[in-house]
Amino acid sequence: MAIPVALIQGASRGIGLQFCKTLLTGPKNNVVIATCRNPSSAQNLQILKDEHPKSLHIFPIDVTNESQIQQTASDISLQFKNLDLLINCAAILHPSGKGETSLRDVSSQGVLETLSINTVGPLLMAKYFSPLLLKGCGGFGKATENQQHKAVLVNMSAKVGSITDNGLGGWYSYRMAKAALNMATKNLSIELGRGKNKVICVSLHPGTVDTDLSKPYHKNVPKLFTPEYSVDCLLKVIESLEIDDSGKFFTYDRTQMQY
Ligand SMILES: NC(=O)c1ccc[n+]([C@@H]2O[C@H](COP(=O)([O-])OP(=O)(O)OC[C@H]3O[C@@H](n4cnc5c(N)ncnc54)[C@H](OP(=O)(O)O)[C@@H]3O)[C@@H](O)[C@H]2O)c1
């Protein structure tokens, strides 16, 4: 069986960094490709590289830079024949670091910047990396005798991106960006599920996790997960996925969320 290859986009810190750590120390001897916008200043990722010099490969991607995504996809395809897993992790809550509490706080720049990183970025990643995913060896997802998928694409979403679940309002930019990301996941599941080679595409909610993104809100959170715990749960969900799950939105405990 070929060694599974996973690409983690947004790997400099938080949940993305933890995905790299856990995948590199797991039982499958995974190869991990980590992308982040500024590799030289991603200190914790560089420490991980020193610990895993052969199995961790770091490439630059700022998801707001389409030509860089295209160039890096081309560079990666010279070194790797396929990808088995792509996880789109990078996101911001809002350029200010805090979600809008009312319309007063909404600005064109705030909404557009959030959409650019949280929604357009993952979609462009799918555009340029789907050729490698379609050549995957099925190294992630549920292994069955009649396994139909070649690879898994995960868009890290958020419960607050569920339109059905929205009872509180606020956080216009982040909620809109994640709701639109969920639509991208659904569209991708249709397009990448049509051919003989299929990619399972899902949106995942990681729980509320102790990272920089959620920091302003930690004191109000009854159940704050460590990145280690959240990623262990998310990887269990990923390993349970079959083609019939494609297009869906799951939480860390595999509860299916309504869009
Ligand atoms: N933490 C939570 O409680 C929580 C809850 C629900 C959903 N999520 C989702 O989980 C995912 C990971 O969040 P997190 O908590 O790990 O966030 P985080 O710790 O704040 O990390 C955010 C990551 O996004 C990267 N990033 C920001 N702008 C970028 C750009 N233009 N291009 C490339 N990378 C960029 C950052 O890179 P730099 O180091 O270069 O800034 C960093 O690696 C996100 O999609 C988030 O929405 C998190």
PDB file of N, CA and C and ligand atoms in Angstrom, residues 9-16 35-38 61-64 88-92 117-118 156-159 174 178 204-214 224, ligand 1:
ATOM      1  N   GLN A   9      -3.423  22.926   4.471  1.00  0.00           N
ATOM      2  CA  GLN A   9      -3.338  24.346   4.070  1.00  0.00           C
ATOM      3  C   GLN A   9      -3.695  25.203   5.287  1.00  0.00           C
ATOM      4  N   GLY A  10      -2.786  26.144   5.661  1.00  0.00           N
ATOM      5  CA  GLY A  10      -2.992  26.962   6.872  1.00  0.00           C
ATOM      6  C   GLY A  10      -2.386  26.260   8.063  1.00  0.00           C
ATOM      7  N   ALA A  11      -1.104  25.862   7.913  1.00  0.00           N
ATOM      8  CA  ALA A  11      -0.478  24.947   8.876  1.00  0.00           C
ATOM      9  C   ALA A  11       0.464  25.642   9.851  1.00  0.00           C
ATOM     10  N   SER A  12       0.515  26.973   9.847  1.00  0.00           N
ATOM     11  CA  SER A  12       1.519  27.636  10.691  1.00  0.00           C
ATOM     12  C   SER A  12       1.189  27.559  12.173  1.00  0.00           C
ATOM     13  N   ARG A  13      -0.111  27.474  12.506  1.00  0.00           N
ATOM     14  CA  ARG A  13      -0.493  27.439  13.927  1.00  0.00           C
ATOM     15  C   ARG A  13      -1.887  26.839  14.070  1.00  0.00           C
ATOM     16  N   GLY A  14      -2.359  26.778  15.316  1.00  0.00           N
ATOM     17  CA  GLY A  14      -3.721  26.346  15.583  1.00  0.00           C
ATOM     18  C   GLY A  14      -4.015  24.924  15.116  1.00  0.00           C
ATOM     19  N   ILE A  15      -5.213  24.743  14.587  1.00  0.00           N
ATOM     20  CA  ILE A  15      -5.684  23.403  14.218  1.00  0.00           C
ATOM     21  C   ILE A  15      -4.864  22.832  13.049  1.00  0.00           C
ATOM     22  N   GLY A  16      -4.461  23.687  12.120  1.00  0.00           N
ATOM     23  CA  GLY A  16      -3.670  23.216  10.977  1.00  0.00           C
ATOM     24  C   GLY A  16      -2.338  22.630  11.421  1.00  0.00           C
ATOM     25  N   THR A  35       1.254  23.860   4.042  1.00  0.00           N
ATOM     26  CA  THR A  35       1.404  25.155   3.397  1.00  0.00           C
ATOM     27  C   THR A  35       1.013  26.258   4.378  1.00  0.00           C
ATOM     28  N   CYS A  36       1.725  27.378   4.264  1.00  0.00           N
ATOM     29  CA  CYS A  36       1.374  28.551   5.069  1.00  0.00           C
ATOM     30  C   CYS A  36       1.895  29.776   4.335  1.00  0.00           C
ATOM     31  N   ARG A  37       1.411  30.955   4.753  1.00  0.00           N
ATOM     32  CA  ARG A  37       1.750  32.113   3.920  1.00  0.00           C
ATOM     33  C   ARG A  37       3.181  32.587   4.129  1.00  0.00           C
ATOM     34  N   ASN A  38       3.767  32.266   5.272  1.00  0.00           N
ATOM     35  CA  ASN A  38       5.134  32.734   5.516  1.00  0.00           C
ATOM     36  C   ASN A  38       5.960  31.655   6.217  1.00  0.00           C
ATOM     37  N   ILE A  61       1.915  29.217   0.687  1.00  0.00           N
ATOM     38  CA  ILE A  61       0.638  29.586   0.042  1.00  0.00           C
ATOM     39  C   ILE A  61      -0.068  30.619   0.913  1.00  0.00           C
ATOM     40  N   ASP A  62      -0.278  31.792   0.297  1.00  0.00           N
ATOM     41  CA  ASP A  62      -1.230  32.766   0.850  1.00  0.00           C
ATOM     42  C   ASP A  62      -2.494  32.559   0.021  1.00  0.00           C
ATOM     43  N   VAL A  63      -3.583  32.179   0.666  1.00  0.00           N
ATOM     44  CA  VAL A  63      -4.764  31.796  -0.120  1.00  0.00           C
ATOM     45  C   VAL A  63      -5.429  32.962  -0.844  1.00  0.00           C
ATOM     46  N   THR A  64      -4.985  34.190  -0.566  1.00  0.00           N
ATOM     47  CA  THR A  64      -5.539  35.322  -1.309  1.00  0.00           C
ATOM     48  C   THR A  64      -4.751  35.578  -2.609  1.00  0.00           C
ATOM     49  N   ASN A  88      -8.352  22.223   4.099  1.00  0.00           N
ATOM     50  CA  ASN A  88      -8.305  23.684   4.047  1.00  0.00           C
ATOM     51  C   ASN A  88      -8.590  24.224   5.437  1.00  0.00           C
ATOM     52  N   CYS A  89      -7.544  24.716   6.115  1.00  0.00           N
ATOM     53  CA  CYS A  89      -7.681  25.163   7.509  1.00  0.00           C
ATOM     54  C   CYS A  89      -7.725  26.676   7.668  1.00  0.00           C
ATOM     55  N   ALA A  90      -6.978  27.393   6.848  1.00  0.00           N
ATOM     56  CA  ALA A  90      -6.800  28.832   7.111  1.00  0.00           C
ATOM     57  C   ALA A  90      -8.124  29.575   7.147  1.00  0.00           C
ATOM     58  N   ALA A  91      -8.263  30.454   8.105  1.00  0.00           N
ATOM     59  CA  ALA A  91      -9.441  31.321   8.184  1.00  0.00           C
ATOM     60  C   ALA A  91      -9.147  32.442   9.167  1.00  0.00           C
ATOM     61  N   ILE A  92      -9.944  33.502   9.056  1.00  0.00           N
ATOM     62  CA  ILE A  92      -9.931  34.561  10.079  1.00  0.00           C
ATOM     63  C   ILE A  92     -11.369  34.744  10.570  1.00  0.00           C
ATOM     64  N   ILE A 117     -10.321  35.049   2.295  1.00  0.00           N
ATOM     65  CA  ILE A 117      -9.497  34.037   2.972  1.00  0.00           C
ATOM     66  C   ILE A 117     -10.300  32.759   3.251  1.00  0.00           C
ATOM     67  N   ASN A 118     -11.527  32.922   3.767  1.00  0.00           N
ATOM     68  CA  ASN A 118     -12.265  31.764   4.298  1.00  0.00           C
ATOM     69  C   ASN A 118     -13.030  30.981   3.236  1.00  0.00           C
ATOM     70  N   MET A 156     -12.507  23.181   6.473  1.00  0.00           N
ATOM     71  CA  MET A 156     -12.789  23.448   7.888  1.00  0.00           C
ATOM     72  C   MET A 156     -13.821  24.566   7.940  1.00  0.00           C
ATOM     73  N   SER A 157     -14.997  24.193   8.406  1.00  0.00           N
ATOM     74  CA  SER A 157     -16.099  25.139   8.492  1.00  0.00           C
ATOM     75  C   SER A 157     -16.316  25.503   9.952  1.00  0.00           C
ATOM     76  N   ALA A 158     -17.525  25.864  10.312  1.00  0.00           N
ATOM     77  CA  ALA A 158     -17.846  26.209  11.700  1.00  0.00           C
ATOM     78  C   ALA A 158     -19.348  26.087  11.866  1.00  0.00           C
ATOM     79  N   LYS A 159     -19.747  25.675  13.074  1.00  0.00           N
ATOM     80  CA  LYS A 159     -21.172  25.532  13.368  1.00  0.00           C
ATOM     81  C   LYS A 159     -21.927  26.834  13.078  1.00  0.00           C
ATOM     82  N   TYR A 174     -17.984  36.271   9.192  1.00  0.00           N
ATOM     83  CA  TYR A 174     -17.560  34.880   9.425  1.00  0.00           C
ATOM     84  C   TYR A 174     -18.692  33.910   9.096  1.00  0.00           C
ATOM     85  N   LYS A 178     -18.515  31.151   6.045  1.00  0.00           N
ATOM     86  CA  LYS A 178     -18.595  29.697   6.277  1.00  0.00           C
ATOM     87  C   LYS A 178     -19.837  29.106   5.607  1.00  0.00           C
ATOM     88  N   LEU A 204     -16.256  20.332   7.937  1.00  0.00           N
ATOM     89  CA  LEU A 204     -16.176  19.839   9.315  1.00  0.00           C
ATOM     90  C   LEU A 204     -16.144  21.006  10.301  1.00  0.00           C
ATOM     91  N   HIS A 205     -16.839  20.812  11.420  1.00  0.00           N
ATOM     92  CA  HIS A 205     -16.780  21.766  12.540  1.00  0.00           C
ATOM     93  C   HIS A 205     -15.918  21.148  13.644  1.00  0.00           C
ATOM     94  N   PRO A 206     -14.863  21.864  14.082  1.00  0.00           N
ATOM     95  CA  PRO A 206     -13.913  21.248  15.030  1.00  0.00           C
ATOM     96  C   PRO A 206     -14.285  21.354  16.505  1.00  0.00           C
ATOM     97  N   GLY A 207     -15.460  21.934  16.840  1.00  0.00           N
ATOM     98  CA  GLY A 207     -15.731  22.299  18.233  1.00  0.00           C
ATOM     99  C   GLY A 207     -15.134  23.668  18.487  1.00  0.00           C
ATOM    100  N   THR A 208     -15.264  24.178  19.701  1.00  0.00           N
ATOM    101  CA  THR A 208     -14.566  25.426  20.017  1.00  0.00           C
ATOM    102  C   THR A 208     -13.212  25.036  20.590  1.00  0.00           C
ATOM    103  N   VAL A 209     -12.166  25.497  19.924  1.00  0.00           N
ATOM    104  CA  VAL A 209     -10.817  24.985  20.164  1.00  0.00           C
ATOM    105  C   VAL A 209      -9.913  26.121  20.653  1.00  0.00           C
ATOM    106  N   ASP A 210      -9.036  25.779  21.552  1.00  0.00           N
ATOM    107  CA  ASP A 210      -8.132  26.758  22.169  1.00  0.00           C
ATOM    108  C   ASP A 210      -7.045  27.186  21.172  1.00  0.00           C
ATOM    109  N   THR A 211      -7.382  28.180  20.344  1.00  0.00           N
ATOM    110  CA  THR A 211      -6.425  28.715  19.360  1.00  0.00           C
ATOM    111  C   THR A 211      -6.538  30.240  19.366  1.00  0.00           C
ATOM    112  N   ASP A 212      -5.677  30.878  18.576  1.00  0.00           N
ATOM    113  CA  ASP A 212      -5.708  32.345  18.495  1.00  0.00           C
ATOM    114  C   ASP A 212      -7.058  32.850  17.985  1.00  0.00           C
ATOM    115  N   LEU A 213      -7.662  32.106  17.049  1.00  0.00           N
ATOM    116  CA  LEU A 213      -8.908  32.568  16.436  1.00  0.00           C
ATOM    117  C   LEU A 213     -10.030  32.747  17.461  1.00  0.00           C
ATOM    118  N   SER A 214     -10.116  31.801  18.395  1.00  0.00           N
ATOM    119  CA  SER A 214     -11.240  31.835  19.351  1.00  0.00           C
ATOM    120  C   SER A 214     -10.884  32.570  20.653  1.00  0.00           C
ATOM    121  N   LEU A 224     -14.097  24.027  26.058  1.00  0.00           N
ATOM    122  CA  LEU A 224     -13.030  24.469  25.145  1.00  0.00           C
ATOM    123  C   LEU A 224     -12.086  23.295  24.905  1.00  0.00           C
TER     124      LEU A 224
HETATM  125  N1  LIG B   1     -10.726  27.622  16.941  1.00  0.00           N
HETATM  126  C1  LIG B   1     -12.016  27.406  16.932  1.00  0.00           C
HETATM  127  O1  LIG B   1     -12.683  27.414  18.006  1.00  0.00           O
HETATM  128  C2  LIG B   1     -12.736  27.129  15.644  1.00  0.00           C
HETATM  129  C3  LIG B   1     -14.120  26.888  15.708  1.00  0.00           C
HETATM  130  C4  LIG B   1     -14.805  26.622  14.523  1.00  0.00           C
HETATM  131  C5  LIG B   1     -14.122  26.576  13.337  1.00  0.00           C
HETATM  132  N2  LIG B   1     -12.772  26.812  13.298  1.00  0.00           N
HETATM  133  C6  LIG B   1     -12.108  26.771  11.988  1.00  0.00           C
HETATM  134  O2  LIG B   1     -10.957  25.952  12.070  1.00  0.00           O
HETATM  135  C7  LIG B   1      -9.962  26.430  11.148  1.00  0.00           C
HETATM  136  C8  LIG B   1      -8.636  26.625  11.863  1.00  0.00           C
HETATM  137  O3  LIG B   1      -8.814  27.667  12.825  1.00  0.00           O
HETATM  138  P1  LIG B   1      -7.791  27.916  14.010  1.00  0.00           P
HETATM  139  O4  LIG B   1      -8.594  28.027  15.227  1.00  0.00           O
HETATM  140  O5  LIG B   1      -6.685  26.935  13.934  1.00  0.00           O
HETATM  141  O6  LIG B   1      -7.269  29.379  13.635  1.00  0.00           O
HETATM  142  P2  LIG B   1      -5.867  30.120  13.989  1.00  0.00           P
HETATM  143  O7  LIG B   1      -5.173  29.441  15.094  1.00  0.00           O
HETATM  144  O8  LIG B   1      -6.221  31.560  14.114  1.00  0.00           O
HETATM  145  O9  LIG B   1      -5.021  29.878  12.654  1.00  0.00           O
HETATM  146  C9  LIG B   1      -5.440  30.487  11.467  1.00  0.00           C
HETATM  147  C10 LIG B   1      -4.517  30.059  10.358  1.00  0.00           C
HETATM  148  O10 LIG B   1      -4.955  30.673   9.155  1.00  0.00           O
HETATM  149  C11 LIG B   1      -3.802  31.168   8.507  1.00  0.00           C
HETATM  150  N3  LIG B   1      -4.110  32.235   7.555  1.00  0.00           N
HETATM  151  C12 LIG B   1      -4.742  33.409   7.805  1.00  0.00           C
HETATM  152  N4  LIG B   1      -4.797  34.123   6.670  1.00  0.00           N
HETATM  153  C13 LIG B   1      -4.199  33.405   5.703  1.00  0.00           C
HETATM  154  C14 LIG B   1      -3.939  33.595   4.322  1.00  0.00           C
HETATM  155  N5  LIG B   1      -4.303  34.713   3.677  1.00  0.00           N
HETATM  156  N6  LIG B   1      -3.311  32.602   3.631  1.00  0.00           N
HETATM  157  C15 LIG B   1      -2.925  31.466   4.263  1.00  0.00           C
HETATM  158  N7  LIG B   1      -3.112  31.234   5.558  1.00  0.00           N
HETATM  159  C16 LIG B   1      -3.746  32.198   6.267  1.00  0.00           C
HETATM  160  C17 LIG B   1      -2.909  31.640   9.640  1.00  0.00           C
HETATM  161  O11 LIG B   1      -1.605  31.832   9.141  1.00  0.00           O
HETATM  162  P3  LIG B   1      -0.586  32.973   9.727  1.00  0.00           P
HETATM  163  O12 LIG B   1       0.142  32.318  10.866  1.00  0.00           O
HETATM  164  O13 LIG B   1       0.270  33.295   8.567  1.00  0.00           O
HETATM  165  O14 LIG B   1      -1.432  34.129  10.182  1.00  0.00           O
HETATM  166  C18 LIG B   1      -3.060  30.454  10.593  1.00  0.00           C
HETATM  167  O15 LIG B   1      -2.248  29.375  10.198  1.00  0.00           O
HETATM  168  C19 LIG B   1     -10.533  27.703  10.550  1.00  0.00           C
HETATM  169  O16 LIG B   1     -11.107  27.412   9.306  1.00  0.00           O
HETATM  170  C20 LIG B   1     -11.596  28.131  11.547  1.00  0.00           C
HETATM  171  O17 LIG B   1     -12.614  28.902  10.963  1.00  0.00           O
HETATM  172  C21 LIG B   1     -12.068  27.095  14.433  1.00  0.00           C
END
